[in-house]
Amino acid sequence: MAATPRRAIAVLGSTGSIGTSTLNVIRDHPDRFTVVGLTAGSNDELLERQVAEFGPRLVALRDPEAAERLRRRLPPASVEILAGVEGITKVAVMPEAEQVMAAIVGAAGLLPTLAALEAKKTVAFANKETLVMAGELMAGASADPSRIIPVDSEHSAIFQCLAGEQRSSIRRILLTASGGPFLDRPPEKFASVTPAEALRHPNWTMGAKITVDSATLMNKGLEVIEARWLFGVSLEQIDVLIHRQSIVHSLVEFHDGAVIAQLGIADMRVPIAYALSYPQRLPNRLPSLDLAALQTLTFEPPDVEKFPCLRLAYEAARLGGTMPTVLNAANEVAVGAFLEQRLPFSEIPKSIEKTMAAHTAKPVTDLETVLAADAWARRVTASLVS
Ligand code: NAD
Ligand code: MG
């Protein structure tokens, strides 16, 4: 049998939680993948170790000083080191890369991810904030939607449930949510939540921002908007279901009432490997799902009174245009302030709601409109939290 050629990958956000898990998968399958490009925000030390191990041709750091530090340490001939958003975007479109892992956190990933889609790369897609803030532009940039392969566990599950199905047969998408660490905490105690408590997720180990988003349920709200763009369904067709065990990663109900679910252990390396190897599946050494040991899987409706971020995300999506852009930017600023202990946990939804109330949504026609709404919302929320 002929060997499958190795797929050349560029990893944007290689020093983060998804980025390092991506490199773990690639490390286990040297016969299947090569790394041609890597990017990071400012962690030049980890990036240096990744360069030594994976030997990319091109890397970029958002922080020019970190890029300069790396240049001083690495021999010039070994790897090309770029800086800034421009540098990261060059990695995203580098000709050698067949596939790009989009794993930068937040709005910072927008320009590189858009550029990768425009350059006709297949994009393994983790950076959900970019779809929330500019869904219209992302959908427009990827003339061929089959080139976006979801990485988010729920969206990977839905993608798998839809294999061989027609999207016109979907009645409903059921997006599962673990509910985060505060499902059973009374809301009057939300004001005293510390960053350390919010960062202790019951089922998943992830970057700080998404872990706080999971605790407010904003993560699920962002995922509703993500699902809408990825699968071309209406908002009314997407329901959220609290499922504390994080075993059923999501479900699709079809017009005939049949429901298909995707199950597995809670380990991001599984959807990451699937996105990298699609349509094939790679073997791994992870434990099998043991349903008999689990015995019980539970499902309950979300409480949007207690977790207003989920309601705000639906509202922003219904209003459309630049309102989801504003929702996302306000959330990034509020979560940042909470992590720096400048804003109580209970004020995160309130700051977002106030910012949204001050905004009149405009149609998203071009990148400038999105960037202006994003910058406006950051200013407004920053002044609210200061
Ligand atoms: P993380 O914070 O662990 O890593 C973020 C990466 O982006 C790092 O490499 C960092 O250096 C880089 N980065 C940060 N700011 C940057 C900037 N301004 N410019 C350029 N690069 C920058 O985040 P993560 O948990 O790996 O999440 C990455 C994305 O994947 C997010 O959009 C998140 O919602 C999504 N996601 C993550 C998980 C998970 O398990 N961690 C699951 C589903 C979806
Ligand atoms: Mg998810």
XYZ file of C-alpha atoms and ligand atoms in Angstrom:
431
model
C 0.000 0.000 0.000
C 1.311 3.465 -0.887
C 2.143 5.635 2.128
C -0.136 8.648 2.699
C 1.892 11.813 2.013
C 2.646 13.881 5.124
C 0.299 16.827 5.634
C 2.132 20.153 6.129
C 0.663 22.120 9.036
C 1.036 25.700 10.304
C -0.087 26.128 13.916
C -1.299 29.615 14.892
C -1.212 29.930 18.696
C 1.192 27.005 19.102
C 2.110 27.862 22.716
C -1.478 27.733 24.010
C -3.629 24.888 25.255
C -4.958 23.882 21.808
C -1.591 24.666 20.186
C 0.430 22.391 22.483
C -2.208 19.635 22.230
C -1.968 19.956 18.434
C 1.797 19.490 18.611
C 1.270 16.470 20.919
C -0.879 14.856 18.227
C 1.679 15.694 15.530
C 4.517 14.333 17.702
C 2.698 10.973 17.906
C 2.294 10.797 14.110
C 5.572 11.880 12.488
C 4.684 9.761 9.451
C 1.509 11.793 8.876
C 2.380 15.437 9.571
C 5.159 17.989 9.257
C 5.173 21.395 10.936
C 6.058 24.226 8.543
C 5.004 27.276 10.591
C 4.334 28.256 14.213
C 3.102 31.451 15.872
C 2.771 32.702 19.453
C 1.870 35.842 21.360
C 4.938 36.475 23.518
C 6.191 33.123 24.857
C 9.511 32.996 22.996
C 10.959 30.356 25.336
C 8.331 27.725 24.577
C 8.380 28.697 20.898
C 12.155 28.137 20.879
C 11.712 24.596 22.210
C 8.997 23.944 19.615
C 11.295 25.201 16.838
C 14.038 22.845 18.042
C 11.687 19.860 18.071
C 9.550 20.424 14.970
C 11.868 22.397 12.668
C 9.416 24.832 11.010
C 10.713 27.125 8.233
C 8.821 30.205 9.452
C 7.657 31.402 12.895
C 6.147 34.641 14.202
C 5.572 36.281 17.556
C 2.958 38.989 18.130
C 5.325 40.774 20.514
C 8.263 42.342 18.574
C 10.534 42.251 21.651
C 9.934 38.528 22.093
C 10.723 38.050 18.378
C 13.957 40.002 18.827
C 14.944 37.867 21.849
C 14.382 34.707 19.795
C 16.437 36.085 16.873
C 19.346 36.693 19.222
C 19.265 33.101 20.463
C 18.690 31.170 17.235
C 21.194 30.927 14.361
C 19.816 33.061 11.469
C 19.932 30.229 8.937
C 17.843 27.813 11.052
C 14.445 29.525 10.919
C 12.902 32.791 9.733
C 11.429 34.804 12.633
C 8.750 37.440 11.967
C 6.874 39.770 14.318
C 3.477 41.411 14.736
C 0.100 40.626 13.192
C 1.727 40.957 9.753
C 4.238 38.251 10.645
C 1.552 35.927 11.980
C -0.513 36.507 8.836
C 2.497 35.534 6.676
C 2.671 32.224 8.543
C -1.085 31.736 8.001
C -0.701 32.016 4.215
C 2.744 30.434 3.749
C 2.714 28.447 0.493
C 4.076 25.234 2.058
C 1.184 24.956 4.550
C -1.676 22.767 3.331
C -3.578 23.083 6.575
C -3.681 25.793 9.235
C -4.622 25.192 12.866
C -6.366 28.420 13.963
C -5.779 28.358 17.744
C -5.090 31.962 18.691
C -7.409 33.121 21.476
C -9.860 35.950 20.855
C -10.215 38.660 18.235
C -6.426 38.680 17.709
C -6.908 35.669 15.422
C -9.225 37.449 12.973
C -6.793 38.796 10.361
C -4.582 35.673 10.151
C -7.584 33.306 10.003
C -9.320 35.367 7.315
C -6.077 35.445 5.343
C -5.702 31.651 5.624
C -9.247 31.148 4.282
C -8.655 33.618 1.457
C -5.440 31.750 0.599
C -7.607 28.615 0.213
C -6.022 26.767 3.133
C -7.942 24.048 4.901
C -8.476 25.510 8.371
C -8.783 23.413 11.523
C -10.881 25.875 13.418
C -10.592 26.453 17.193
C -10.607 30.279 17.407
C -14.406 30.662 17.788
C -14.292 34.384 18.684
C -13.383 35.223 15.078
C -16.548 33.531 13.745
C -18.617 35.330 16.369
C -17.198 38.755 15.544
C -17.128 38.396 11.771
C -19.208 35.380 10.712
C -20.343 37.035 7.480
C -16.762 37.795 6.416
C -15.454 34.355 7.349
C -18.293 32.642 5.490
C -17.593 34.882 2.488
C -13.850 34.211 2.599
C -14.251 30.443 2.498
C -16.019 29.944 -0.806
C -15.817 26.236 0.003
C -17.232 25.600 3.533
C -15.812 22.072 3.523
C -12.388 23.682 4.028
C -13.305 24.660 7.624
C -12.994 21.661 9.957
C -14.231 22.382 13.492
C -11.957 21.704 16.469
C -14.289 22.797 19.287
C -15.468 19.490 20.795
C -19.186 20.249 20.332
C -18.789 21.378 16.729
C -16.520 18.466 15.908
C -19.289 16.244 17.333
C -21.956 17.906 15.169
C -19.680 17.682 12.123
C -19.305 13.953 12.783
C -23.081 13.493 13.347
C -23.639 15.134 9.947
C -21.291 12.831 8.014
C -23.255 11.494 5.055
C -26.351 13.560 5.975
C -27.920 16.490 4.148
C -27.914 19.733 6.092
C -31.466 20.346 4.882
C -32.521 17.317 6.994
C -31.523 18.959 10.289
C -34.429 19.735 12.610
C -32.347 20.812 15.611
C -28.830 20.949 16.932
C -28.420 20.136 20.629
C -25.268 21.739 21.916
C -24.134 20.226 25.219
C -22.464 22.261 27.979
C -20.706 20.976 31.090
C -22.061 24.024 32.921
C -18.682 24.949 34.394
C -17.758 25.072 38.097
C -20.675 27.212 39.372
C -23.773 25.270 38.286
C -24.745 24.613 41.894
C -23.495 27.869 43.443
C -26.277 30.296 44.393
C -26.095 33.427 42.196
C -25.889 35.721 45.239
C -22.425 34.231 45.825
C -21.198 35.095 42.302
C -19.833 38.477 43.426
C -17.180 36.759 45.550
C -15.943 34.261 42.909
C -12.140 34.475 42.605
C -10.156 33.930 39.378
C -8.636 30.792 40.923
C -12.133 29.332 41.479
C -13.294 30.264 37.980
C -10.156 28.685 36.493
C -10.909 25.304 38.097
C -13.027 23.668 35.388
C -14.578 20.318 36.388
C -13.873 18.432 33.126
C -11.497 20.243 30.772
C -8.021 21.829 31.004
C -8.009 24.896 28.747
C -6.618 28.423 28.379
C -7.677 31.021 30.970
C -10.104 33.019 28.805
C -12.200 30.076 27.618
C -12.215 28.609 31.141
C -13.793 31.809 32.518
C -16.187 31.819 29.528
C -17.212 28.281 30.518
C -17.923 29.449 34.072
C -20.204 32.303 32.864
C -21.701 30.126 30.066
C -20.567 32.800 27.576
C -18.553 30.011 25.993
C -21.804 28.225 25.139
C -23.289 31.461 23.811
C -20.257 31.945 21.554
C -20.629 28.319 20.475
C -24.280 28.835 19.500
C -23.152 31.603 17.128
C -20.231 29.446 15.964
C -22.631 26.562 15.182
C -24.935 28.827 13.251
C -22.144 29.891 10.891
C -20.481 26.489 10.616
C -23.638 24.519 9.884
C -25.869 27.116 8.188
C -28.819 26.609 10.558
C -31.051 29.289 12.088
C -30.718 30.325 15.740
C -34.111 28.779 16.510
C -32.666 25.425 15.485
C -29.942 25.488 18.153
C -30.698 24.419 21.731
C -28.312 24.209 24.674
C -28.421 21.290 27.078
C -26.467 21.108 30.335
C -24.671 17.758 30.473
C -22.357 17.701 33.469
C -20.276 14.691 32.474
C -18.935 16.087 29.131
C -19.273 12.671 27.490
C -21.972 13.394 24.884
C -20.206 16.151 22.967
C -23.371 17.232 21.067
C -26.346 15.831 19.158
C -28.246 16.436 15.924
C -31.977 15.778 15.578
C -33.218 15.169 12.031
C -36.637 15.829 10.459
C -37.732 12.232 11.025
C -37.087 12.538 14.782
C -33.914 10.440 14.692
C -31.192 11.840 16.962
C -27.488 11.142 16.378
C -25.019 11.903 19.177
C -21.228 11.758 19.314
C -19.633 10.485 22.532
C -16.112 10.176 23.863
C -13.791 10.981 26.727
C -13.190 14.684 27.430
C -9.788 15.135 25.782
C -9.220 17.821 23.142
C -6.595 15.685 21.426
C -9.447 13.612 19.947
C -11.223 16.437 18.025
C -7.839 18.018 17.206
C -6.555 14.783 15.650
C -9.820 14.363 13.756
C -9.563 17.891 12.332
C -5.949 17.280 11.273
C -6.509 13.866 9.705
C -10.072 14.260 8.355
C -11.560 12.287 6.628
C -9.349 9.601 8.160
C -9.148 8.713 11.857
C -5.870 8.230 13.664
C -5.310 5.593 16.348
C -4.189 6.837 19.781
C -3.305 5.507 23.230
C -6.047 7.377 25.101
C -8.357 5.351 27.363
C -11.631 4.043 25.902
C -14.930 5.475 27.057
C -16.213 3.309 29.929
C -19.978 3.857 30.039
C -20.548 1.073 32.566
C -18.195 2.810 35.010
C -19.971 6.144 34.436
C -23.434 4.563 34.800
C -25.374 7.826 34.531
C -25.450 10.608 31.948
C -27.616 13.583 32.918
C -29.224 16.375 30.888
C -30.957 19.535 32.120
C -31.998 22.892 30.646
C -29.664 25.873 31.180
C -30.672 28.599 33.656
C -30.358 31.857 31.688
C -31.434 33.958 34.676
C -28.481 32.718 36.667
C -26.147 32.792 33.645
C -27.168 35.932 31.685
C -24.209 35.630 29.277
C -26.006 32.844 27.413
C -29.097 35.035 27.004
C -26.932 37.978 25.857
C -25.283 35.848 23.184
C -28.670 34.750 21.786
C -29.800 38.394 21.852
C -26.686 39.582 20.033
C -27.104 36.851 17.436
C -30.772 37.767 16.896
C -29.913 41.449 16.445
C -27.101 40.409 14.095
C -24.740 42.714 12.181
C -22.094 44.175 14.471
C -23.884 43.213 17.726
C -22.065 39.840 18.062
C -18.797 41.727 17.377
C -19.640 44.015 20.305
C -20.682 41.087 22.522
C -17.357 39.379 21.880
C -15.188 42.456 22.407
C -17.040 43.472 25.594
C -16.644 39.931 26.916
C -12.890 39.874 26.182
C -12.404 43.151 28.064
C -14.621 42.123 31.005
C -12.987 38.689 31.359
C -9.534 40.305 31.199
C -10.548 42.722 33.976
C -11.943 39.852 36.074
C -8.707 37.859 35.684
C -6.740 40.933 36.803
C -9.087 41.229 39.800
C -10.398 44.608 38.634
C -13.997 43.409 38.092
C -16.190 41.065 40.161
C -17.340 37.886 38.398
C -20.981 38.968 38.737
C -20.227 42.194 36.816
C -19.026 40.419 33.653
C -22.549 40.017 32.173
C -23.596 43.466 33.382
C -20.688 45.204 31.600
C -21.468 43.303 28.391
C -25.168 44.127 28.603
C -24.468 47.842 29.133
C -22.070 47.928 26.189
C -24.602 46.171 23.952
C -27.347 48.576 25.068
C -25.204 51.529 23.966
C -24.642 50.038 20.488
C -26.781 50.214 17.374
C -25.996 47.212 15.199
C -24.808 47.925 11.657
C -24.716 45.392 8.819
C -21.312 43.691 8.479
C -20.290 44.616 4.969
C -16.525 44.815 5.309
C -13.587 44.336 7.652
C -13.445 48.034 8.584
C -16.981 47.888 10.010
C -16.029 44.893 12.164
C -12.763 46.410 13.392
C -14.489 49.725 14.206
C -17.261 47.997 16.219
C -14.658 45.867 18.021
C -12.541 48.918 18.942
C -15.609 50.931 19.990
C -16.864 48.153 22.293
C -13.409 47.712 23.862
C -13.300 51.425 24.708
C -16.830 51.466 26.146
C -16.386 48.326 28.271
C -12.944 49.440 29.445
C -14.394 52.717 30.713
C -17.276 50.832 32.381
C -14.932 48.526 34.293
C -12.370 51.169 35.268
P -4.544 29.832 25.221
O -4.668 31.110 25.930
O -4.083 28.637 25.958
O -3.569 30.014 23.946
C -3.721 31.091 23.071
C -2.616 31.137 22.034
O -2.771 32.350 21.291
C -1.206 31.167 22.620
O -0.322 30.532 21.737
C -0.900 32.654 22.675
O 0.480 32.937 22.628
C -1.579 33.155 21.426
N -1.990 34.550 21.545
C -2.587 35.159 22.602
N -2.808 36.456 22.353
C -2.327 36.688 21.106
C -2.274 37.837 20.281
N -2.728 39.041 20.686
N -1.741 37.709 19.048
C -1.276 36.521 18.632
N -1.300 35.397 19.363
C -1.823 35.480 20.590
O -5.975 29.560 24.547
P -6.621 28.143 24.171
O -7.375 27.627 25.334
O -5.625 27.276 23.487
O -7.739 28.608 23.127
C -7.426 28.947 21.787
C -8.736 29.067 21.000
O -9.348 27.780 20.939
C -9.773 29.995 21.670
O -10.479 30.673 20.693
C -10.686 29.020 22.407
O -11.997 29.511 22.542
C -10.666 27.816 21.463
N -10.943 26.533 22.128
C -10.114 26.082 23.096
C -10.369 24.872 23.720
C -9.423 24.313 24.761
O -9.588 23.180 25.176
N -8.421 25.051 25.198
C -11.494 24.120 23.355
C -12.332 24.626 22.364
C -12.048 25.831 21.735
Mg -16.523 23.738 23.249
